[in-house]
Amino acid sequence: MRLSKYFLPILKENPKDAEIVSHRLMARAGMIKQQAAGIYSWLPLGKRVLDKVCDIVREEQNRAGAIEILMPTIQPSDLWKESGRYDDYGKEMLRIEDRMEREMLFGPTNEEMVTDIFRSYVKSYKDLPLNLYHIQWKFRDERRPRFGVMRGREFLMKDAYSFDLDYEASKAAYNRMFVSYLRTFERCGLKSIPMRADTGPIGGNLSHEFIVLAETGESEVFCHRDFERFDVPPADVDYNDDAVMASIVEKWTTPFAATDEIMEKEEWAQDAWKALGDDAKVSARGIEVGHIFHFGTKYSEPMNAYVQGPDGKQHFVSMGSYGIGPSRLLGAIIEASHDENGIIWPKNVAPFDIGLINMKPGDAGCDAACEKLEAALENAGLEVLYDDTDERAGAKFATADLIGLPIQVIAGPRSVAEGNVEIKIRATGERETVSIDDAINRLAQGR
Ligand code: 5CA
């Protein structure tokens, strides 16, 4: 992609209301534009990263056996009246009336709708287990939308819903999602810690939040230092083996970890925290990037979602729901990975792999070198953003650091005359002069 033909509206100033670094950097790097409180347009650079995060989320959901569907953003109120949540949800729910004066709403979550899909088609335990997910925009009329995409009113959510015959099977489904979350966040370049959590309006009595530690996190969290050295399960972990899944969950839930809400409410948590030695204690702020719930028959009973069991009797299905906020994840990734000059994208979610900087467009040598590099790197399957604009070199460097592509390749007239370019690693600032052919070979091979 040539920058001269791209749409990358860089801002020089920080937006006034941007309290945290990820919000400032996303706005300045031309990733998002606020349209109303907590409502954003996604500009090309932001959209690319959002898509990459969604691809990772999708791959890991599929790997764990979940099946993708797409439910609408607008829902009829009837389903929510069946579950009893239409009144419970209060002002966070955006209620809409259509032209026939029917009560509709912009979905804040989809437990009711997916339960309706399930009960319409599934009648036998033989069709279980089933886990359906979608990645869709949600709306919650948050009292205090803030921190950019981190606490939006309109935000993207991956929400999965599992259906099983009984508690045991449902717990196995919960464990599969638990493991897939560890993998998902790690692939996004984040270390997440699962913590016992409050269930709020979703309900149920078993729930974990996946928390990324960051100074600007909204919740205060408490956990054991052991988490720092835990390895995330590999891609070929066997999701079909319930015992393997249970042992991973056991490992990751044994050291103490809890959010402030749990600490306030539960005496056992306060006692467990007090019992920890000072050197084992990590008390920090964290960002909730995922939240999983087991709530059994909370929705299946009032909504009559049951299957015929092996005993010939009808059983209300046991359910769980599993959320990730891809839009919030972008903020969390930037909070965890930036410096004073801008964003530092982890490789897997970077909007482009390489920023190619032509320091003197119009110079025959620079143009030829850049064109050669652009073509060769793209042929090798790398995504290149080629800065062929007439900006000053200083402004180009500042933009490259701000948008945070992992590698910069810099072509200036003097080095190009000697057949060389400079490679700069964004994360470390390391620079190296190499021949153009070496640069192509090394970058194409990912070295
Ligand atoms: N139905 C359940 C799980 S599918 C549910 O709604 N869970 S939730 O309320 O915890 O939200 C799931 C995830 O969505 C959160 O972990 C968070 O990553 C994201 N999320 C929730 N509210 C917001 C918000 N206002 N802005 C951005 N992301 C949000």
Short mmCIF file of C-alpha atoms and ligand atoms in Angstrom, two decimals:
data_model
loop_
_atom_site.label_atom_id
_atom_site.label_comp_id
_atom_site.label_asym_id
_atom_site.label_seq_id
_atom_site.Cartn_x
_atom_site.Cartn_y
_atom_site.Cartn_z
CA MET A 1 0.00 0.00 0.00
CA ARG A 2 1.32 3.41 -0.98
CA LEU A 3 0.84 6.03 1.72
CA SER A 4 0.18 8.70 -0.95
CA LYS A 5 -2.92 6.74 -1.97
CA TYR A 6 -3.94 5.64 1.53
CA PHE A 7 -6.15 7.38 4.08
CA LEU A 8 -4.13 7.89 7.23
CA PRO A 9 -5.31 11.09 8.91
CA ILE A 10 -2.55 11.69 11.49
CA LEU A 11 -3.38 14.25 14.20
CA LYS A 12 -0.71 16.52 15.65
CA GLU A 13 -2.67 17.25 18.83
CA ASN A 14 -4.08 14.91 21.43
CA PRO A 15 -7.88 15.00 21.63
CA LYS A 16 -8.83 16.97 24.75
CA ASP A 17 -10.96 14.29 26.36
CA ALA A 18 -8.43 11.47 25.85
CA GLU A 19 -7.41 10.55 29.39
CA ILE A 20 -5.33 7.48 28.65
CA VAL A 21 -2.48 6.74 26.29
CA SER A 22 -4.27 4.18 24.10
CA HIS A 23 -7.08 6.64 23.38
CA ARG A 24 -4.60 9.42 22.56
CA LEU A 25 -2.52 7.20 20.29
CA MET A 26 -5.48 5.65 18.47
CA ALA A 27 -6.86 9.10 17.69
CA ARG A 28 -3.48 10.56 16.70
CA ALA A 29 -2.56 7.56 14.53
CA GLY A 30 -5.80 8.01 12.58
CA MET A 31 -7.31 4.71 13.71
CA ILE A 32 -10.63 5.92 15.08
CA LYS A 33 -12.85 8.97 14.97
CA GLN A 34 -15.35 9.71 17.69
CA GLN A 35 -18.89 10.28 16.37
CA ALA A 36 -20.72 10.63 19.69
CA ALA A 37 -19.90 9.76 23.30
CA GLY A 38 -18.61 6.18 23.24
CA ILE A 39 -19.36 5.72 19.51
CA TYR A 40 -16.54 5.54 16.97
CA SER A 41 -15.86 5.18 13.28
CA TRP A 42 -13.01 2.83 12.46
CA LEU A 43 -10.60 4.41 9.98
CA PRO A 44 -8.46 2.22 7.68
CA LEU A 45 -5.54 1.63 10.05
CA GLY A 46 -7.85 0.86 12.99
CA LYS A 47 -10.03 -1.39 10.84
CA ARG A 48 -7.01 -3.43 9.78
CA VAL A 49 -5.99 -4.11 13.37
CA LEU A 50 -9.57 -4.84 14.42
CA ASP A 51 -9.83 -7.38 11.59
CA LYS A 52 -6.57 -9.05 12.64
CA VAL A 53 -7.73 -9.34 16.23
CA CYS A 54 -11.07 -10.78 15.04
CA ASP A 55 -9.24 -13.30 12.84
CA ILE A 56 -7.27 -14.54 15.85
CA VAL A 57 -10.40 -14.69 18.01
CA ARG A 58 -12.23 -16.58 15.26
CA GLU A 59 -9.40 -19.09 14.69
CA GLU A 60 -9.17 -19.89 18.38
CA GLN A 61 -12.95 -20.20 18.78
CA ASN A 62 -13.09 -22.59 15.83
CA ARG A 63 -10.14 -24.57 17.15
CA ALA A 64 -11.99 -25.03 20.45
CA GLY A 65 -15.03 -26.37 18.61
CA ALA A 66 -17.29 -23.30 18.62
CA ILE A 67 -19.30 -22.60 15.44
CA GLU A 68 -19.74 -19.14 13.97
CA ILE A 69 -23.14 -17.62 13.26
CA LEU A 70 -24.30 -14.01 12.95
CA MET A 71 -27.24 -12.67 14.90
CA PRO A 72 -28.72 -9.22 14.27
CA THR A 73 -27.90 -6.09 16.27
CA ILE A 74 -31.59 -5.20 16.62
CA GLN A 75 -33.67 -7.60 18.71
CA PRO A 76 -37.39 -7.85 19.48
CA SER A 77 -38.25 -7.22 23.15
CA ASP A 78 -40.45 -10.37 23.42
CA LEU A 79 -37.48 -12.69 24.01
CA TRP A 80 -36.21 -10.48 26.81
CA LYS A 81 -39.66 -10.47 28.40
CA GLU A 82 -39.56 -14.27 28.42
CA SER A 83 -36.27 -14.33 30.34
CA GLY A 84 -37.32 -11.51 32.63
CA ARG A 85 -34.35 -9.34 31.70
CA TYR A 86 -36.31 -6.69 29.76
CA ASP A 87 -37.04 -4.84 32.99
CA ASP A 88 -33.88 -5.90 34.84
CA TYR A 89 -31.48 -4.41 32.31
CA GLY A 90 -32.55 -0.82 33.05
CA LYS A 91 -31.13 2.21 31.33
CA GLU A 92 -28.11 0.46 29.85
CA MET A 93 -30.40 -1.05 27.23
CA LEU A 94 -31.12 1.14 24.22
CA ARG A 95 -34.84 0.69 23.57
CA ILE A 96 -36.23 1.45 20.14
CA GLU A 97 -39.77 1.57 18.76
CA ASP A 98 -40.31 0.59 15.13
CA ARG A 99 -42.96 2.10 12.81
CA MET A 100 -45.51 -0.46 13.96
CA GLU A 101 -44.86 0.70 17.53
CA ARG A 102 -43.26 -2.62 18.36
CA GLU A 103 -40.71 -2.54 21.16
CA MET A 104 -37.24 -3.37 19.86
CA LEU A 105 -33.78 -2.95 21.33
CA PHE A 106 -30.16 -2.70 20.23
CA GLY A 107 -28.63 -5.88 21.66
CA PRO A 108 -26.31 -5.50 24.66
CA THR A 109 -25.72 -9.30 24.61
CA ASN A 110 -27.44 -12.33 23.04
CA GLU A 111 -28.31 -15.01 25.62
CA GLU A 112 -32.03 -14.79 24.83
CA MET A 113 -31.72 -14.80 21.04
CA VAL A 114 -29.30 -17.69 20.88
CA THR A 115 -31.49 -19.68 23.30
CA ASP A 116 -34.38 -19.04 20.92
CA ILE A 117 -32.31 -20.34 17.99
CA PHE A 118 -31.36 -23.41 20.00
CA ARG A 119 -34.91 -24.30 21.07
CA SER A 120 -36.17 -23.90 17.51
CA TYR A 121 -33.96 -26.68 16.15
CA VAL A 122 -32.28 -28.85 18.76
CA LYS A 123 -34.39 -31.54 20.36
CA SER A 124 -32.06 -34.37 21.37
CA TYR A 125 -28.99 -34.82 23.59
CA LYS A 126 -27.38 -36.46 20.54
CA ASP A 127 -26.93 -32.99 19.02
CA LEU A 128 -24.90 -31.83 22.02
CA PRO A 129 -22.46 -30.39 22.90
CA LEU A 130 -23.10 -27.26 20.88
CA ASN A 131 -21.35 -23.91 21.10
CA LEU A 132 -22.49 -21.07 18.82
CA TYR A 133 -20.70 -17.72 18.63
CA HIS A 134 -20.79 -14.52 16.69
CA ILE A 135 -18.75 -11.36 16.41
CA GLN A 136 -21.19 -8.48 16.34
CA TRP A 137 -21.62 -4.87 17.48
CA LYS A 138 -23.30 -4.38 20.83
CA PHE A 139 -24.76 -1.29 22.43
CA ARG A 140 -24.78 -0.53 26.14
CA ASP A 141 -25.76 2.93 27.22
CA GLU A 142 -22.91 3.09 29.72
CA ARG A 143 -23.26 5.81 32.34
CA ARG A 144 -19.61 6.84 31.82
CA PRO A 145 -18.31 5.93 28.36
CA ARG A 146 -14.60 6.76 28.53
CA PHE A 147 -11.11 5.72 27.60
CA GLY A 148 -11.93 5.61 23.88
CA VAL A 149 -12.79 2.14 22.63
CA MET A 150 -12.03 0.67 26.03
CA ARG A 151 -15.41 1.56 27.49
CA GLY A 152 -17.55 2.43 24.52
CA ARG A 153 -21.31 2.50 24.19
CA GLU A 154 -21.17 0.78 20.82
CA PHE A 155 -18.46 -1.89 20.86
CA LEU A 156 -17.57 -5.12 19.14
CA MET A 157 -18.05 -8.35 21.07
CA LYS A 158 -17.35 -11.97 20.37
CA ASP A 159 -19.95 -13.83 22.34
CA ALA A 160 -20.17 -17.60 22.43
CA TYR A 161 -22.92 -19.66 24.02
CA SER A 162 -22.61 -23.31 25.03
CA PHE A 163 -25.45 -25.83 25.38
CA ASP A 164 -25.06 -29.13 27.22
CA LEU A 165 -27.14 -31.86 28.78
CA ASP A 166 -25.96 -31.46 32.35
CA TYR A 167 -23.60 -29.59 34.66
CA GLU A 168 -20.63 -31.91 34.07
CA ALA A 169 -20.73 -31.53 30.29
CA SER A 170 -21.33 -27.81 30.64
CA LYS A 171 -18.26 -27.45 32.86
CA ALA A 172 -16.22 -29.19 30.12
CA ALA A 173 -17.52 -26.61 27.62
CA TYR A 174 -16.54 -23.83 30.05
CA ASN A 175 -13.05 -25.31 30.32
CA ARG A 176 -12.60 -25.39 26.54
CA MET A 177 -13.44 -21.70 26.29
CA PHE A 178 -11.16 -20.96 29.25
CA VAL A 179 -8.21 -22.59 27.44
CA SER A 180 -9.04 -20.92 24.13
CA TYR A 181 -9.03 -17.53 25.87
CA LEU A 182 -5.51 -18.06 27.21
CA ARG A 183 -4.38 -18.78 23.64
CA THR A 184 -6.34 -15.93 22.06
CA PHE A 185 -4.88 -13.22 24.29
CA GLU A 186 -1.37 -14.62 24.03
CA ARG A 187 -1.60 -14.51 20.22
CA CYS A 188 -2.65 -10.86 20.52
CA GLY A 189 0.63 -10.24 22.36
CA LEU A 190 -0.96 -10.07 25.82
CA LYS A 191 -0.47 -11.92 29.06
CA SER A 192 -3.92 -12.47 30.54
CA ILE A 193 -4.74 -13.68 34.03
CA PRO A 194 -8.04 -15.42 34.69
CA MET A 195 -9.67 -14.17 37.87
CA ARG A 196 -12.75 -15.21 39.81
CA ALA A 197 -15.33 -12.57 39.08
CA ASP A 198 -18.77 -11.22 39.78
CA THR A 199 -21.50 -12.29 37.33
CA GLY A 200 -23.56 -9.05 37.23
CA PRO A 201 -26.58 -8.93 34.89
CA ILE A 202 -25.54 -12.09 32.98
CA GLY A 203 -26.09 -14.22 36.11
CA GLY A 204 -24.90 -17.62 37.28
CA ASN A 205 -22.43 -18.59 39.95
CA LEU A 206 -19.22 -19.51 38.11
CA SER A 207 -17.37 -16.84 36.24
CA HIS A 208 -13.85 -15.74 35.33
CA GLU A 209 -12.66 -12.45 33.97
CA PHE A 210 -9.51 -12.44 31.85
CA ILE A 211 -7.46 -9.50 32.97
CA VAL A 212 -4.49 -7.81 31.33
CA LEU A 213 -2.38 -5.90 33.82
CA ALA A 214 -1.99 -2.21 32.94
CA GLU A 215 -1.67 0.92 35.04
CA THR A 216 -4.74 2.48 33.46
CA GLY A 217 -6.99 -0.54 34.02
CA GLU A 218 -10.43 0.18 35.37
CA SER A 219 -10.42 -2.55 37.99
CA GLU A 220 -8.11 -3.18 40.88
CA VAL A 221 -6.90 -6.77 40.87
CA PHE A 222 -5.06 -9.06 43.24
CA CYS A 223 -3.14 -12.16 42.25
CA HIS A 224 -0.28 -14.52 42.95
CA ARG A 225 3.08 -13.90 41.27
CA ASP A 226 3.08 -17.51 40.00
CA PHE A 227 1.01 -16.47 36.97
CA GLU A 228 4.02 -14.62 35.57
CA ARG A 229 5.76 -17.89 34.75
CA PHE A 230 2.85 -19.97 33.46
CA ASP A 231 3.06 -21.15 29.84
CA VAL A 232 0.01 -20.88 27.62
CA PRO A 233 -1.18 -24.20 26.06
CA PRO A 234 0.12 -24.87 22.52
CA ALA A 235 -1.98 -24.79 19.33
CA ASP A 236 -2.26 -28.59 19.21
CA VAL A 237 -3.67 -28.90 22.72
CA ASP A 238 -6.43 -31.52 22.59
CA TYR A 239 -9.75 -29.76 23.02
CA ASN A 240 -11.53 -33.11 22.80
CA ASP A 241 -9.85 -34.41 25.94
CA ASP A 242 -11.93 -33.20 28.89
CA ALA A 243 -9.30 -34.33 31.39
CA VAL A 244 -6.55 -32.31 29.68
CA MET A 245 -8.81 -29.26 29.59
CA ALA A 246 -9.72 -29.66 33.27
CA SER A 247 -6.08 -29.97 34.29
CA ILE A 248 -5.13 -26.76 32.45
CA VAL A 249 -8.01 -24.90 34.09
CA GLU A 250 -7.05 -26.34 37.45
CA LYS A 251 -3.48 -25.11 37.01
CA TRP A 252 -4.58 -21.62 36.03
CA THR A 253 -7.19 -21.31 38.79
CA THR A 254 -5.13 -22.65 41.70
CA PRO A 255 -2.98 -19.60 42.51
CA PHE A 256 -5.02 -16.83 44.05
CA ALA A 257 -6.50 -14.22 41.69
CA ALA A 258 -9.55 -12.01 42.18
CA THR A 259 -10.98 -8.66 41.16
CA ASP A 260 -11.84 -5.89 43.61
CA GLU A 261 -15.57 -6.75 43.39
CA ILE A 262 -14.89 -10.26 44.67
CA MET A 263 -12.50 -8.95 47.32
CA GLU A 264 -15.18 -6.64 48.64
CA LYS A 265 -17.92 -9.27 48.76
CA GLU A 266 -16.21 -12.53 49.66
CA GLU A 267 -14.57 -13.23 52.94
CA TRP A 268 -12.68 -16.28 51.59
CA ALA A 269 -10.94 -14.01 49.09
CA GLN A 270 -9.87 -11.53 51.75
CA ASP A 271 -8.57 -14.39 53.89
CA ALA A 272 -6.70 -16.03 51.00
CA TRP A 273 -5.07 -12.70 50.11
CA LYS A 274 -3.99 -12.09 53.70
CA ALA A 275 -2.50 -15.57 53.85
CA LEU A 276 -0.15 -14.90 50.90
CA GLY A 277 3.44 -13.93 51.59
CA ASP A 278 4.33 -10.36 50.58
CA ASP A 279 6.70 -11.50 47.82
CA ALA A 280 3.93 -13.59 46.22
CA LYS A 281 1.44 -10.72 46.10
CA VAL A 282 0.77 -8.77 42.92
CA SER A 283 -1.72 -5.99 43.43
CA ALA A 284 -2.22 -3.98 40.30
CA ARG A 285 -4.73 -2.44 37.96
CA GLY A 286 -6.14 -4.48 35.13
CA ILE A 287 -8.23 -4.36 31.96
CA GLU A 288 -10.95 -6.95 31.53
CA VAL A 289 -10.57 -8.26 27.98
CA GLY A 290 -12.74 -11.36 28.34
CA HIS A 291 -15.39 -12.70 30.65
CA ILE A 292 -16.83 -16.21 30.80
CA PHE A 293 -19.92 -17.37 32.67
CA HIS A 294 -21.56 -20.61 33.58
CA PHE A 295 -25.21 -20.09 34.47
CA GLY A 296 -26.84 -23.50 34.02
CA THR A 297 -30.56 -23.24 33.33
CA LYS A 298 -31.02 -19.53 34.04
CA TYR A 299 -32.24 -18.91 30.47
CA SER A 300 -33.20 -22.40 29.31
CA GLU A 301 -35.86 -22.82 32.03
CA PRO A 302 -37.87 -19.64 31.52
CA MET A 303 -37.42 -19.93 27.75
CA ASN A 304 -38.23 -23.65 27.57
CA ALA A 305 -35.03 -24.78 25.90
CA TYR A 306 -34.77 -28.49 26.56
CA VAL A 307 -33.63 -31.69 24.91
CA GLN A 308 -34.64 -35.28 25.26
CA GLY A 309 -31.96 -37.06 27.31
CA PRO A 310 -30.74 -40.67 27.05
CA ASP A 311 -33.30 -41.47 29.77
CA GLY A 312 -36.12 -40.36 27.45
CA LYS A 313 -36.96 -37.43 29.72
CA GLN A 314 -36.84 -33.72 28.95
CA HIS A 315 -33.87 -31.80 30.36
CA PHE A 316 -33.43 -28.05 30.39
CA VAL A 317 -30.03 -27.47 28.80
CA SER A 318 -27.14 -26.24 30.91
CA MET A 319 -25.57 -23.13 29.43
CA GLY A 320 -22.61 -20.80 29.61
CA SER A 321 -21.67 -17.61 27.77
CA TYR A 322 -18.23 -16.39 26.84
CA GLY A 323 -17.36 -12.83 25.83
CA ILE A 324 -14.34 -11.09 24.37
CA GLY A 325 -14.24 -7.42 23.40
CA PRO A 326 -12.11 -7.14 20.22
CA SER A 327 -12.51 -3.36 20.12
CA ARG A 328 -11.48 -3.07 23.78
CA LEU A 329 -8.57 -5.42 23.05
CA LEU A 330 -7.03 -2.84 20.73
CA GLY A 331 -6.91 -0.36 23.59
CA ALA A 332 -5.50 -3.00 25.92
CA ILE A 333 -2.78 -3.98 23.44
CA ILE A 334 -1.68 -0.35 23.10
CA GLU A 335 -1.75 0.21 26.87
CA ALA A 336 0.56 -2.79 27.20
CA SER A 337 2.82 -1.94 24.25
CA HIS A 338 3.83 1.66 23.49
CA ASP A 339 6.54 4.21 24.24
CA GLU A 340 6.78 8.01 24.22
CA ASN A 341 6.86 8.03 20.40
CA GLY A 342 3.80 5.92 19.76
CA ILE A 343 2.38 2.46 19.40
CA ILE A 344 4.50 -0.72 19.25
CA TRP A 345 2.31 -3.36 17.61
CA PRO A 346 2.90 -6.99 18.48
CA LYS A 347 3.67 -8.78 15.21
CA ASN A 348 0.42 -10.79 14.96
CA VAL A 349 -1.90 -7.79 15.10
CA ALA A 350 0.19 -5.11 13.37
CA PRO A 351 -1.79 -3.29 10.63
CA PHE A 352 1.14 -3.82 8.23
CA ASP A 353 4.31 -5.85 8.74
CA ILE A 354 6.72 -3.28 7.37
CA GLY A 355 6.88 0.49 6.98
CA LEU A 356 9.03 1.33 3.96
CA ILE A 357 10.25 4.92 4.10
CA ASN A 358 11.49 6.70 1.00
CA MET A 359 13.44 9.66 2.37
CA LYS A 360 13.67 11.41 -0.98
CA PRO A 361 10.89 10.60 -3.43
CA GLY A 362 11.86 11.86 -6.88
CA ASP A 363 15.44 10.70 -6.38
CA ALA A 364 15.87 8.01 -9.03
CA GLY A 365 17.96 5.74 -6.79
CA CYS A 366 15.58 5.97 -3.80
CA ASP A 367 12.51 5.41 -5.98
CA ALA A 368 14.04 2.38 -7.71
CA ALA A 369 15.24 0.84 -4.43
CA CYS A 370 11.87 1.34 -2.76
CA GLU A 371 9.95 -0.06 -5.69
CA LYS A 372 12.18 -3.12 -5.73
CA LEU A 373 11.78 -3.61 -1.97
CA GLU A 374 8.02 -3.06 -2.08
CA ALA A 375 7.51 -5.60 -4.85
CA ALA A 376 9.84 -8.24 -3.38
CA LEU A 377 8.46 -7.99 0.16
CA GLU A 378 4.86 -8.09 -1.03
CA ASN A 379 5.69 -11.10 -3.20
CA ALA A 380 7.02 -12.79 -0.08
CA GLY A 381 3.55 -12.32 1.49
CA LEU A 382 4.45 -9.36 3.70
CA GLU A 383 2.18 -6.35 4.09
CA VAL A 384 4.07 -3.18 3.31
CA LEU A 385 3.04 0.41 3.90
CA TYR A 386 5.27 2.40 1.55
CA ASP A 387 5.71 6.04 2.56
CA ASP A 388 6.20 7.65 -0.85
CA THR A 389 4.87 11.06 0.24
CA ASP A 390 6.69 14.40 -0.01
CA GLU A 391 6.74 14.96 3.77
CA ARG A 392 10.00 15.94 5.47
CA ALA A 393 12.11 12.99 6.64
CA GLY A 394 11.57 13.98 10.29
CA ALA A 395 7.79 13.91 9.87
CA LYS A 396 7.99 10.51 8.15
CA PHE A 397 10.00 9.05 11.01
CA ALA A 398 7.57 10.47 13.56
CA THR A 399 4.60 8.98 11.69
CA ALA A 400 6.33 5.60 11.37
CA ASP A 401 7.03 5.51 15.11
CA LEU A 402 3.51 6.71 15.95
CA ILE A 403 1.72 4.03 13.92
CA GLY A 404 4.12 1.45 15.34
CA LEU A 405 4.71 -1.07 12.53
CA PRO A 406 7.15 -3.69 13.85
CA ILE A 407 9.84 -3.04 11.22
CA GLN A 408 10.86 0.07 9.32
CA VAL A 409 12.98 -0.04 6.19
CA ILE A 410 14.54 3.33 5.48
CA ALA A 411 15.90 4.25 2.06
CA GLY A 412 17.93 7.49 1.90
CA PRO A 413 19.89 8.77 -1.12
CA ARG A 414 23.34 8.27 0.43
CA SER A 415 22.89 4.66 1.56
CA VAL A 416 20.97 3.69 -1.57
CA ALA A 417 23.88 4.99 -3.68
CA GLU A 418 25.98 2.36 -1.92
CA GLY A 419 23.31 -0.31 -2.46
CA ASN A 420 22.15 -0.23 1.17
CA VAL A 421 19.09 0.53 3.28
CA GLU A 422 18.55 0.77 7.00
CA ILE A 423 16.36 -1.63 8.97
CA LYS A 424 14.92 -0.36 12.24
CA ILE A 425 13.16 -2.55 14.78
CA ARG A 426 10.39 -0.42 16.28
CA ALA A 427 10.28 -2.15 19.67
CA THR A 428 13.97 -1.80 20.49
CA GLY A 429 15.00 1.12 18.30
CA GLU A 430 17.84 -1.08 16.98
CA ARG A 431 19.10 0.02 13.54
CA GLU A 432 21.24 -1.82 11.06
CA THR A 433 22.53 -0.96 7.61
CA VAL A 434 22.29 -3.85 5.16
CA SER A 435 22.39 -4.31 1.41
CA ILE A 436 19.04 -4.11 -0.38
CA ASP A 437 19.20 -7.78 -1.33
CA ASP A 438 20.06 -8.81 2.23
CA ALA A 439 17.17 -6.74 3.52
CA ILE A 440 14.80 -8.51 1.14
CA ASN A 441 16.11 -11.97 2.05
CA ARG A 442 16.09 -11.40 5.76
CA LEU A 443 12.68 -9.79 5.97
CA ALA A 444 11.14 -12.34 3.61
CA GLN A 445 12.40 -15.09 5.89
CA GLY A 446 11.17 -13.25 8.98
CA ARG A 447 14.61 -12.76 10.51
N1 5CA B 1 -22.94 -12.28 27.36
C1 5CA B 1 -21.77 -12.19 28.19
C2 5CA B 1 -20.65 -13.03 27.69
S1 5CA B 1 -20.81 -13.44 26.02
C3 5CA B 1 -21.32 -10.74 28.32
O1 5CA B 1 -21.97 -9.86 27.82
N2 5CA B 1 -20.24 -10.53 29.03
S2 5CA B 1 -19.59 -9.11 29.39
O2 5CA B 1 -20.58 -8.18 29.77
O3 5CA B 1 -18.60 -9.37 30.37
O4 5CA B 1 -18.89 -8.58 28.10
C4 5CA B 1 -17.96 -9.37 27.42
C5 5CA B 1 -16.73 -8.57 27.01
O5 5CA B 1 -17.13 -7.48 26.18
C6 5CA B 1 -15.98 -7.92 28.15
O6 5CA B 1 -15.08 -8.81 28.75
C7 5CA B 1 -15.26 -6.78 27.45
O7 5CA B 1 -14.08 -7.26 26.82
C8 5CA B 1 -16.24 -6.38 26.38
N3 5CA B 1 -17.01 -5.19 26.80
C9 5CA B 1 -18.03 -5.13 27.69
N4 5CA B 1 -18.48 -3.87 27.83
C10 5CA B 1 -17.72 -3.11 26.99
C11 5CA B 1 -17.70 -1.71 26.67
N5 5CA B 1 -18.57 -0.86 27.21
N6 5CA B 1 -16.80 -1.28 25.76
C12 5CA B 1 -15.92 -2.14 25.18
N7 5CA B 1 -15.90 -3.47 25.44
C13 5CA B 1 -16.79 -3.95 26.34
#
